[in-house]
Amino acid sequence: MRIDILTVLPGLLSGPFSESIVKRGIEKGLVEVHVHDLRNWSTNKHKKVDDAPFGTAAGMVLAMQPLHDAITSLQAERDYDEVIFLTPDGEQLKQGRVNQLSLSGNLLMICGHYKGIDQRLRDHVVTLEISIGDYVLSGGELAAAVLTDALVRLVPGVIGDETSALSDSFQDGLLAPPVYTRPAEYNGWRVPDVLLSGNHAAIDQWQEEQALARTRERRPDLLEGKDSEPGA
Ligand code: 6GU
């Protein structure tokens, strides 16, 4: 998988991609992440990348020319499965969408800034608009980092333990069950007996029940339209 990201603040993205899972995916050659500074495409002598909106609205908009030139030149190099605009008024990101996008070969992400981008680019060039939740970030960069992280961990081979990504919260529509590690008793706090029993069937059943109970308590919305009995 290759991800290209267009931004006016490339420095915001260097940290998240040089640690942990994304770093590992890149080092293993399983993913490429290319962060592009929009300023490099600006033909303006001051390398301007913003412009005032038509009308009476306050604030600035990402300038048309550098953004459109950047997209066009990247698209000349390869076909993108999606051109994604990160924006608070986009589709709220869910695991199902991440799973679907993780099958992509090439993705292009555009980080919004200021008041956003020209609507004509959204109408004619962008193919998918994504928000990461109902709150306002200063720009799309952190959202692009979130989406990239969620995608990269699903690329086969990136996570060592192949079953691990599939047991994440949300992958089966439930929150993950609680986890425990050694020692079996610490500070007077005991690990649930069943986990020490060695009975794998009983442990599986307990974990399923815990996942369901936790989901019912914390995120009942996830259970709507689902049978609420385990295994039903
Ligand atoms: Cl994608 N961008 C911005 N600026 N704010 C957000 C967001 C995106 N998703 C949630 N809040």
PDB file of C-alpha atoms and ligand atoms in Angstrom:
ATOM      1  CA  MET A   1       0.000   0.000   0.000  1.00  0.00           C
ATOM      2  CA  ARG A   2       1.177   3.513  -0.829  1.00  0.00           C
ATOM      3  CA  ILE A   3      -0.207   6.599   0.916  1.00  0.00           C
ATOM      4  CA  ASP A   4       0.507  10.131  -0.318  1.00  0.00           C
ATOM      5  CA  ILE A   5      -0.422  13.007   1.974  1.00  0.00           C
ATOM      6  CA  LEU A   6      -0.724  16.644   0.910  1.00  0.00           C
ATOM      7  CA  THR A   7      -0.256  19.179   3.700  1.00  0.00           C
ATOM      8  CA  VAL A   8       0.926  22.694   4.490  1.00  0.00           C
ATOM      9  CA  LEU A   9       2.437  21.391   7.766  1.00  0.00           C
ATOM     10  CA  PRO A  10       4.527  18.308   6.922  1.00  0.00           C
ATOM     11  CA  GLY A  11       6.334  18.565  10.258  1.00  0.00           C
ATOM     12  CA  LEU A  12       3.129  17.568  12.053  1.00  0.00           C
ATOM     13  CA  LEU A  13       3.311  14.161  10.387  1.00  0.00           C
ATOM     14  CA  SER A  14       6.937  13.180  10.831  1.00  0.00           C
ATOM     15  CA  GLY A  15       6.557  11.960  14.419  1.00  0.00           C
ATOM     16  CA  PRO A  16       3.620   9.580  13.992  1.00  0.00           C
ATOM     17  CA  PHE A  17       5.234   7.831  11.023  1.00  0.00           C
ATOM     18  CA  SER A  18       8.674   7.338  12.548  1.00  0.00           C
ATOM     19  CA  GLU A  19       7.573   5.188  15.494  1.00  0.00           C
ATOM     20  CA  SER A  20       5.988   1.856  16.207  1.00  0.00           C
ATOM     21  CA  ILE A  21       3.699   0.074  13.772  1.00  0.00           C
ATOM     22  CA  VAL A  22       3.784   2.550  10.896  1.00  0.00           C
ATOM     23  CA  LYS A  23       7.555   2.726  11.098  1.00  0.00           C
ATOM     24  CA  ARG A  24       7.730  -1.070  11.061  1.00  0.00           C
ATOM     25  CA  GLY A  25       5.424  -1.326   8.055  1.00  0.00           C
ATOM     26  CA  ILE A  26       7.588   1.130   6.162  1.00  0.00           C
ATOM     27  CA  GLU A  27      10.839  -0.578   7.171  1.00  0.00           C
ATOM     28  CA  LYS A  28       9.469  -3.957   6.094  1.00  0.00           C
ATOM     29  CA  GLY A  29       8.676  -2.451   2.689  1.00  0.00           C
ATOM     30  CA  LEU A  30       4.974  -3.269   3.097  1.00  0.00           C
ATOM     31  CA  VAL A  31       3.809   0.357   3.053  1.00  0.00           C
ATOM     32  CA  GLU A  32       5.092   3.620   1.641  1.00  0.00           C
ATOM     33  CA  VAL A  33       4.004   6.895   3.194  1.00  0.00           C
ATOM     34  CA  HIS A  34       4.965  10.060   1.306  1.00  0.00           C
ATOM     35  CA  VAL A  35       4.255  13.426   2.907  1.00  0.00           C
ATOM     36  CA  HIS A  36       4.248  16.324   0.449  1.00  0.00           C
ATOM     37  CA  ASP A  37       4.542  20.005   1.335  1.00  0.00           C
ATOM     38  CA  LEU A  38       1.964  21.931  -0.699  1.00  0.00           C
ATOM     39  CA  ARG A  39       4.303  24.907  -0.747  1.00  0.00           C
ATOM     40  CA  ASN A  40       6.521  23.014  -3.190  1.00  0.00           C
ATOM     41  CA  TRP A  41       3.774  23.365  -5.792  1.00  0.00           C
ATOM     42  CA  SER A  42       2.991  27.032  -5.224  1.00  0.00           C
ATOM     43  CA  THR A  43       3.864  29.196  -8.220  1.00  0.00           C
ATOM     44  CA  ASN A  44       3.380  32.306  -6.100  1.00  0.00           C
ATOM     45  CA  LYS A  45       6.622  34.176  -5.463  1.00  0.00           C
ATOM     46  CA  HIS A  46       5.942  34.114  -1.721  1.00  0.00           C
ATOM     47  CA  LYS A  47       4.958  30.419  -1.911  1.00  0.00           C
ATOM     48  CA  LYS A  48       1.487  31.371  -0.746  1.00  0.00           C
ATOM     49  CA  VAL A  49      -0.813  28.399  -0.087  1.00  0.00           C
ATOM     50  CA  ASP A  50      -3.912  30.173   1.212  1.00  0.00           C
ATOM     51  CA  ASP A  51      -6.394  32.585  -0.277  1.00  0.00           C
ATOM     52  CA  ALA A  52      -9.401  34.631   0.838  1.00  0.00           C
ATOM     53  CA  PRO A  53     -12.843  33.106   0.272  1.00  0.00           C
ATOM     54  CA  PHE A  54     -15.353  34.730  -2.081  1.00  0.00           C
ATOM     55  CA  GLY A  55     -18.243  36.340  -0.228  1.00  0.00           C
ATOM     56  CA  THR A  56     -18.260  37.586   3.319  1.00  0.00           C
ATOM     57  CA  ALA A  57     -16.954  34.528   5.179  1.00  0.00           C
ATOM     58  CA  ALA A  58     -14.099  35.063   7.620  1.00  0.00           C
ATOM     59  CA  GLY A  59     -10.842  33.098   7.485  1.00  0.00           C
ATOM     60  CA  MET A  60      -8.830  31.700   4.609  1.00  0.00           C
ATOM     61  CA  VAL A  61      -9.104  28.761   2.221  1.00  0.00           C
ATOM     62  CA  LEU A  62      -6.323  26.549   0.866  1.00  0.00           C
ATOM     63  CA  ALA A  63      -5.349  28.083  -2.453  1.00  0.00           C
ATOM     64  CA  MET A  64      -6.643  26.353  -5.593  1.00  0.00           C
ATOM     65  CA  GLN A  65      -3.470  26.354  -7.706  1.00  0.00           C
ATOM     66  CA  PRO A  66      -0.938  24.536  -5.503  1.00  0.00           C
ATOM     67  CA  LEU A  67      -3.484  21.964  -4.373  1.00  0.00           C
ATOM     68  CA  HIS A  68      -4.833  21.205  -7.833  1.00  0.00           C
ATOM     69  CA  ASP A  69      -1.326  21.075  -9.343  1.00  0.00           C
ATOM     70  CA  ALA A  70      -0.144  18.741  -6.584  1.00  0.00           C
ATOM     71  CA  ILE A  71      -3.067  16.358  -7.058  1.00  0.00           C
ATOM     72  CA  THR A  72      -2.706  16.413 -10.840  1.00  0.00           C
ATOM     73  CA  SER A  73       1.010  15.683 -10.770  1.00  0.00           C
ATOM     74  CA  LEU A  74       0.585  12.807  -8.293  1.00  0.00           C
ATOM     75  CA  GLN A  75      -2.279  11.365 -10.348  1.00  0.00           C
ATOM     76  CA  ALA A  76      -0.056  11.481 -13.426  1.00  0.00           C
ATOM     77  CA  GLU A  77       2.294   9.066 -11.669  1.00  0.00           C
ATOM     78  CA  ARG A  78      -0.237   6.474 -10.516  1.00  0.00           C
ATOM     79  CA  ASP A  79      -3.932   5.712 -10.138  1.00  0.00           C
ATOM     80  CA  TYR A  80      -5.373   6.330  -6.692  1.00  0.00           C
ATOM     81  CA  ASP A  81      -8.132   4.133  -5.295  1.00  0.00           C
ATOM     82  CA  GLU A  82      -9.445   7.153  -3.400  1.00  0.00           C
ATOM     83  CA  VAL A  83      -8.655  10.838  -3.100  1.00  0.00           C
ATOM     84  CA  ILE A  84      -9.548  11.447   0.538  1.00  0.00           C
ATOM     85  CA  PHE A  85     -10.219  14.874   2.014  1.00  0.00           C
ATOM     86  CA  LEU A  86      -9.903  14.961   5.811  1.00  0.00           C
ATOM     87  CA  THR A  87     -12.599  17.300   7.041  1.00  0.00           C
ATOM     88  CA  PRO A  88     -14.836  17.577  10.102  1.00  0.00           C
ATOM     89  CA  ASP A  89     -17.950  17.475   7.881  1.00  0.00           C
ATOM     90  CA  GLY A  90     -16.911  14.185   6.250  1.00  0.00           C
ATOM     91  CA  GLU A  91     -18.143  10.651   6.915  1.00  0.00           C
ATOM     92  CA  GLN A  92     -17.295   9.678  10.466  1.00  0.00           C
ATOM     93  CA  LEU A  93     -14.535   7.069  10.371  1.00  0.00           C
ATOM     94  CA  LYS A  94     -15.479   3.557  11.516  1.00  0.00           C
ATOM     95  CA  GLN A  95     -13.573   0.282  11.485  1.00  0.00           C
ATOM     96  CA  GLY A  96     -15.597  -1.045   8.543  1.00  0.00           C
ATOM     97  CA  ARG A  97     -14.415   1.814   6.335  1.00  0.00           C
ATOM     98  CA  VAL A  98     -10.837   1.297   7.538  1.00  0.00           C
ATOM     99  CA  ASN A  99     -11.060  -2.401   6.655  1.00  0.00           C
ATOM    100  CA  GLN A 100     -12.340  -1.584   3.165  1.00  0.00           C
ATOM    101  CA  LEU A 101      -9.693   1.101   2.541  1.00  0.00           C
ATOM    102  CA  SER A 102      -6.931  -1.221   3.793  1.00  0.00           C
ATOM    103  CA  LEU A 103      -7.372  -3.251   0.590  1.00  0.00           C
ATOM    104  CA  SER A 104      -6.297  -0.219  -1.497  1.00  0.00           C
ATOM    105  CA  GLY A 105      -3.100  -0.006  -3.499  1.00  0.00           C
ATOM    106  CA  ASN A 106      -2.717   3.791  -3.566  1.00  0.00           C
ATOM    107  CA  LEU A 107      -4.448   6.406  -1.441  1.00  0.00           C
ATOM    108  CA  LEU A 108      -4.107  10.173  -1.657  1.00  0.00           C
ATOM    109  CA  MET A 109      -4.996  12.179   1.448  1.00  0.00           C
ATOM    110  CA  ILE A 110      -5.559  15.921   1.506  1.00  0.00           C
ATOM    111  CA  CYS A 111      -5.250  17.683   4.843  1.00  0.00           C
ATOM    112  CA  GLY A 112      -7.651  20.579   5.126  1.00  0.00           C
ATOM    113  CA  HIS A 113      -6.498  23.797   6.716  1.00  0.00           C
ATOM    114  CA  TYR A 114      -7.893  27.208   7.455  1.00  0.00           C
ATOM    115  CA  LYS A 115     -11.571  27.087   6.387  1.00  0.00           C
ATOM    116  CA  GLY A 116     -10.965  24.126   4.097  1.00  0.00           C
ATOM    117  CA  ILE A 117     -10.576  23.701   0.359  1.00  0.00           C
ATOM    118  CA  ASP A 118     -12.446  25.074  -2.650  1.00  0.00           C
ATOM    119  CA  GLN A 119     -15.784  23.260  -3.066  1.00  0.00           C
ATOM    120  CA  ARG A 120     -15.004  22.595  -6.743  1.00  0.00           C
ATOM    121  CA  LEU A 121     -12.134  20.315  -5.725  1.00  0.00           C
ATOM    122  CA  ARG A 122     -14.491  18.491  -3.389  1.00  0.00           C
ATOM    123  CA  ASP A 123     -17.035  18.145  -6.202  1.00  0.00           C
ATOM    124  CA  HIS A 124     -14.699  17.070  -8.985  1.00  0.00           C
ATOM    125  CA  VAL A 125     -11.504  15.610  -7.541  1.00  0.00           C
ATOM    126  CA  VAL A 126     -12.101  14.312  -4.018  1.00  0.00           C
ATOM    127  CA  THR A 127     -13.729  10.857  -3.957  1.00  0.00           C
ATOM    128  CA  LEU A 128     -14.150  10.374  -0.194  1.00  0.00           C
ATOM    129  CA  GLU A 129     -14.449  12.782   2.747  1.00  0.00           C
ATOM    130  CA  ILE A 130     -13.519  11.524   6.193  1.00  0.00           C
ATOM    131  CA  SER A 131     -13.889  12.978   9.693  1.00  0.00           C
ATOM    132  CA  ILE A 132     -12.414  11.277  12.752  1.00  0.00           C
ATOM    133  CA  GLY A 133     -15.075  12.515  15.164  1.00  0.00           C
ATOM    134  CA  ASP A 134     -17.340  15.300  16.298  1.00  0.00           C
ATOM    135  CA  TYR A 135     -14.784  17.803  17.522  1.00  0.00           C
ATOM    136  CA  VAL A 136     -12.652  20.383  15.760  1.00  0.00           C
ATOM    137  CA  LEU A 137      -8.953  19.939  15.025  1.00  0.00           C
ATOM    138  CA  SER A 138      -6.756  22.750  13.756  1.00  0.00           C
ATOM    139  CA  GLY A 139      -6.159  20.889  10.513  1.00  0.00           C
ATOM    140  CA  GLY A 140      -6.490  17.519   8.829  1.00  0.00           C
ATOM    141  CA  GLU A 141      -2.942  16.333   9.622  1.00  0.00           C
ATOM    142  CA  LEU A 142      -3.687  14.559  12.884  1.00  0.00           C
ATOM    143  CA  ALA A 143      -6.735  12.983  11.257  1.00  0.00           C
ATOM    144  CA  ALA A 144      -4.558  11.782   8.352  1.00  0.00           C
ATOM    145  CA  ALA A 145      -2.130  10.311  10.888  1.00  0.00           C
ATOM    146  CA  VAL A 146      -5.024   8.523  12.635  1.00  0.00           C
ATOM    147  CA  LEU A 147      -6.369   7.120   9.370  1.00  0.00           C
ATOM    148  CA  THR A 148      -2.886   6.073   8.226  1.00  0.00           C
ATOM    149  CA  ASP A 149      -2.175   4.287  11.504  1.00  0.00           C
ATOM    150  CA  ALA A 150      -5.526   2.477  11.402  1.00  0.00           C
ATOM    151  CA  LEU A 151      -4.849   1.378   7.808  1.00  0.00           C
ATOM    152  CA  VAL A 152      -1.226   0.358   8.117  1.00  0.00           C
ATOM    153  CA  ARG A 153      -1.836  -2.015  11.026  1.00  0.00           C
ATOM    154  CA  LEU A 154      -4.211  -4.000   8.789  1.00  0.00           C
ATOM    155  CA  VAL A 155      -1.715  -4.499   5.963  1.00  0.00           C
ATOM    156  CA  PRO A 156      -0.764  -8.196   6.058  1.00  0.00           C
ATOM    157  CA  GLY A 157       2.648  -8.716   7.642  1.00  0.00           C
ATOM    158  CA  VAL A 158       2.883  -5.345   9.391  1.00  0.00           C
ATOM    159  CA  ILE A 159       1.740  -6.669  12.752  1.00  0.00           C
ATOM    160  CA  GLY A 160       3.744  -9.725  13.752  1.00  0.00           C
ATOM    161  CA  ASP A 161       0.931 -11.574  15.486  1.00  0.00           C
ATOM    162  CA  GLU A 162      -1.473 -12.107  12.610  1.00  0.00           C
ATOM    163  CA  THR A 163      -4.467 -12.693  14.836  1.00  0.00           C
ATOM    164  CA  SER A 164      -3.855  -9.565  16.846  1.00  0.00           C
ATOM    165  CA  ALA A 165      -5.384  -6.976  14.518  1.00  0.00           C
ATOM    166  CA  LEU A 166      -8.502  -9.096  14.165  1.00  0.00           C
ATOM    167  CA  SER A 167      -9.024  -9.248  17.935  1.00  0.00           C
ATOM    168  CA  ASP A 168      -9.019  -5.444  18.263  1.00  0.00           C
ATOM    169  CA  SER A 169     -12.039  -3.671  19.649  1.00  0.00           C
ATOM    170  CA  PHE A 170     -14.612  -3.088  16.871  1.00  0.00           C
ATOM    171  CA  GLN A 171     -13.333  -5.837  14.566  1.00  0.00           C
ATOM    172  CA  ASP A 172     -16.222  -8.088  15.603  1.00  0.00           C
ATOM    173  CA  GLY A 173     -18.496  -5.146  16.337  1.00  0.00           C
ATOM    174  CA  LEU A 174     -17.723  -5.426  20.062  1.00  0.00           C
ATOM    175  CA  LEU A 175     -15.314  -3.749  22.432  1.00  0.00           C
ATOM    176  CA  ALA A 176     -12.331  -5.883  23.425  1.00  0.00           C
ATOM    177  CA  PRO A 177     -12.505  -7.863  26.688  1.00  0.00           C
ATOM    178  CA  PRO A 178     -10.229  -6.903  29.616  1.00  0.00           C
ATOM    179  CA  VAL A 179      -6.673  -8.243  29.608  1.00  0.00           C
ATOM    180  CA  TYR A 180      -4.435  -9.292  32.492  1.00  0.00           C
ATOM    181  CA  THR A 181      -0.776 -10.154  32.819  1.00  0.00           C
ATOM    182  CA  ARG A 182       1.532 -11.572  35.478  1.00  0.00           C
ATOM    183  CA  PRO A 183       1.627 -11.865  38.397  1.00  0.00           C
ATOM    184  CA  ALA A 184      -1.666 -13.664  39.094  1.00  0.00           C
ATOM    185  CA  GLU A 185      -1.936 -11.662  42.312  1.00  0.00           C
ATOM    186  CA  TYR A 186      -0.534  -8.166  42.682  1.00  0.00           C
ATOM    187  CA  ASN A 187      -1.095  -5.825  45.586  1.00  0.00           C
ATOM    188  CA  GLY A 188      -3.919  -8.122  46.715  1.00  0.00           C
ATOM    189  CA  TRP A 189      -5.678  -7.831  43.325  1.00  0.00           C
ATOM    190  CA  ARG A 190      -6.366 -11.198  41.727  1.00  0.00           C
ATOM    191  CA  VAL A 191      -6.656 -12.146  38.078  1.00  0.00           C
ATOM    192  CA  PRO A 192     -10.031 -13.846  37.365  1.00  0.00           C
ATOM    193  CA  ASP A 193      -9.668 -17.578  38.144  1.00  0.00           C
ATOM    194  CA  VAL A 194     -10.893 -18.710  34.751  1.00  0.00           C
ATOM    195  CA  LEU A 195      -7.836 -17.168  33.054  1.00  0.00           C
ATOM    196  CA  LEU A 196      -5.572 -19.345  35.196  1.00  0.00           C
ATOM    197  CA  SER A 197      -7.614 -22.515  34.617  1.00  0.00           C
ATOM    198  CA  GLY A 198      -5.906 -23.646  31.414  1.00  0.00           C
ATOM    199  CA  ASN A 199      -9.390 -24.433  30.041  1.00  0.00           C
ATOM    200  CA  HIS A 200      -9.294 -22.751  26.637  1.00  0.00           C
ATOM    201  CA  ALA A 201     -12.966 -23.248  25.865  1.00  0.00           C
ATOM    202  CA  ALA A 202     -13.929 -21.705  29.207  1.00  0.00           C
ATOM    203  CA  ILE A 203     -11.516 -18.809  28.641  1.00  0.00           C
ATOM    204  CA  ASP A 204     -12.900 -18.138  25.159  1.00  0.00           C
ATOM    205  CA  GLN A 205     -16.423 -18.145  26.510  1.00  0.00           C
ATOM    206  CA  TRP A 206     -15.506 -15.838  29.392  1.00  0.00           C
ATOM    207  CA  GLN A 207     -13.813 -13.393  27.022  1.00  0.00           C
ATOM    208  CA  GLU A 208     -16.835 -13.359  24.735  1.00  0.00           C
ATOM    209  CA  GLU A 209     -19.134 -12.669  27.681  1.00  0.00           C
ATOM    210  CA  GLN A 210     -16.856  -9.903  28.948  1.00  0.00           C
ATOM    211  CA  ALA A 211     -16.679  -8.285  25.514  1.00  0.00           C
ATOM    212  CA  LEU A 212     -20.449  -8.331  25.264  1.00  0.00           C
ATOM    213  CA  ALA A 213     -20.979  -7.036  28.807  1.00  0.00           C
ATOM    214  CA  ARG A 214     -18.485  -4.228  28.272  1.00  0.00           C
ATOM    215  CA  THR A 215     -20.086  -3.279  24.981  1.00  0.00           C
ATOM    216  CA  ARG A 216     -23.584  -3.337  26.508  1.00  0.00           C
ATOM    217  CA  GLU A 217     -22.425  -1.085  29.330  1.00  0.00           C
ATOM    218  CA  ARG A 218     -20.233   1.378  27.435  1.00  0.00           C
ATOM    219  CA  ARG A 219     -21.451   1.332  23.848  1.00  0.00           C
ATOM    220  CA  PRO A 220     -24.977  -0.063  23.644  1.00  0.00           C
ATOM    221  CA  ASP A 221     -25.289   1.674  20.276  1.00  0.00           C
ATOM    222  CA  LEU A 222     -22.911  -0.934  18.830  1.00  0.00           C
ATOM    223  CA  LEU A 223     -25.380  -3.694  19.710  1.00  0.00           C
ATOM    224  CA  GLU A 224     -28.420  -2.133  18.067  1.00  0.00           C
ATOM    225  CA  GLY A 225     -29.803  -4.451  15.440  1.00  0.00           C
ATOM    226  CA  LYS A 226     -27.689  -7.328  16.736  1.00  0.00           C
ATOM    227  CA  ASP A 227     -28.726 -10.419  18.671  1.00  0.00           C
ATOM    228  CA  SER A 228     -27.692  -9.710  22.215  1.00  0.00           C
ATOM    229  CA  GLU A 229     -27.084 -13.339  23.287  1.00  0.00           C
ATOM    230  CA  PRO A 230     -23.534 -14.575  22.654  1.00  0.00           C
ATOM    231  CA  GLY A 231     -23.444 -17.124  19.899  1.00  0.00           C
ATOM    232  CA  ALA A 232     -27.115 -16.546  19.098  1.00  0.00           C
TER     233      ALA A 232
HETATM  234 CL1  6GU B   1     -10.596  15.255   9.374  1.00  0.00          CL
HETATM  235  N1  6GU B   1     -10.233  17.688  10.311  1.00  0.00           N
HETATM  236  C1  6GU B   1     -10.383  18.656  11.227  1.00  0.00           C
HETATM  237  N2  6GU B   1      -9.852  19.855  10.999  1.00  0.00           N
HETATM  238  N3  6GU B   1     -11.057  18.491  12.350  1.00  0.00           N
HETATM  239  C2  6GU B   1     -11.575  17.280  12.548  1.00  0.00           C
HETATM  240  C3  6GU B   1     -11.447  16.224  11.644  1.00  0.00           C
HETATM  241  C4  6GU B   1     -10.760  16.470  10.503  1.00  0.00           C
HETATM  242  N4  6GU B   1     -12.090  15.149  12.134  1.00  0.00           N
HETATM  243  C5  6GU B   1     -12.581  15.542  13.298  1.00  0.00           C
HETATM  244  N5  6GU B   1     -12.281  16.811  13.564  1.00  0.00           N
END
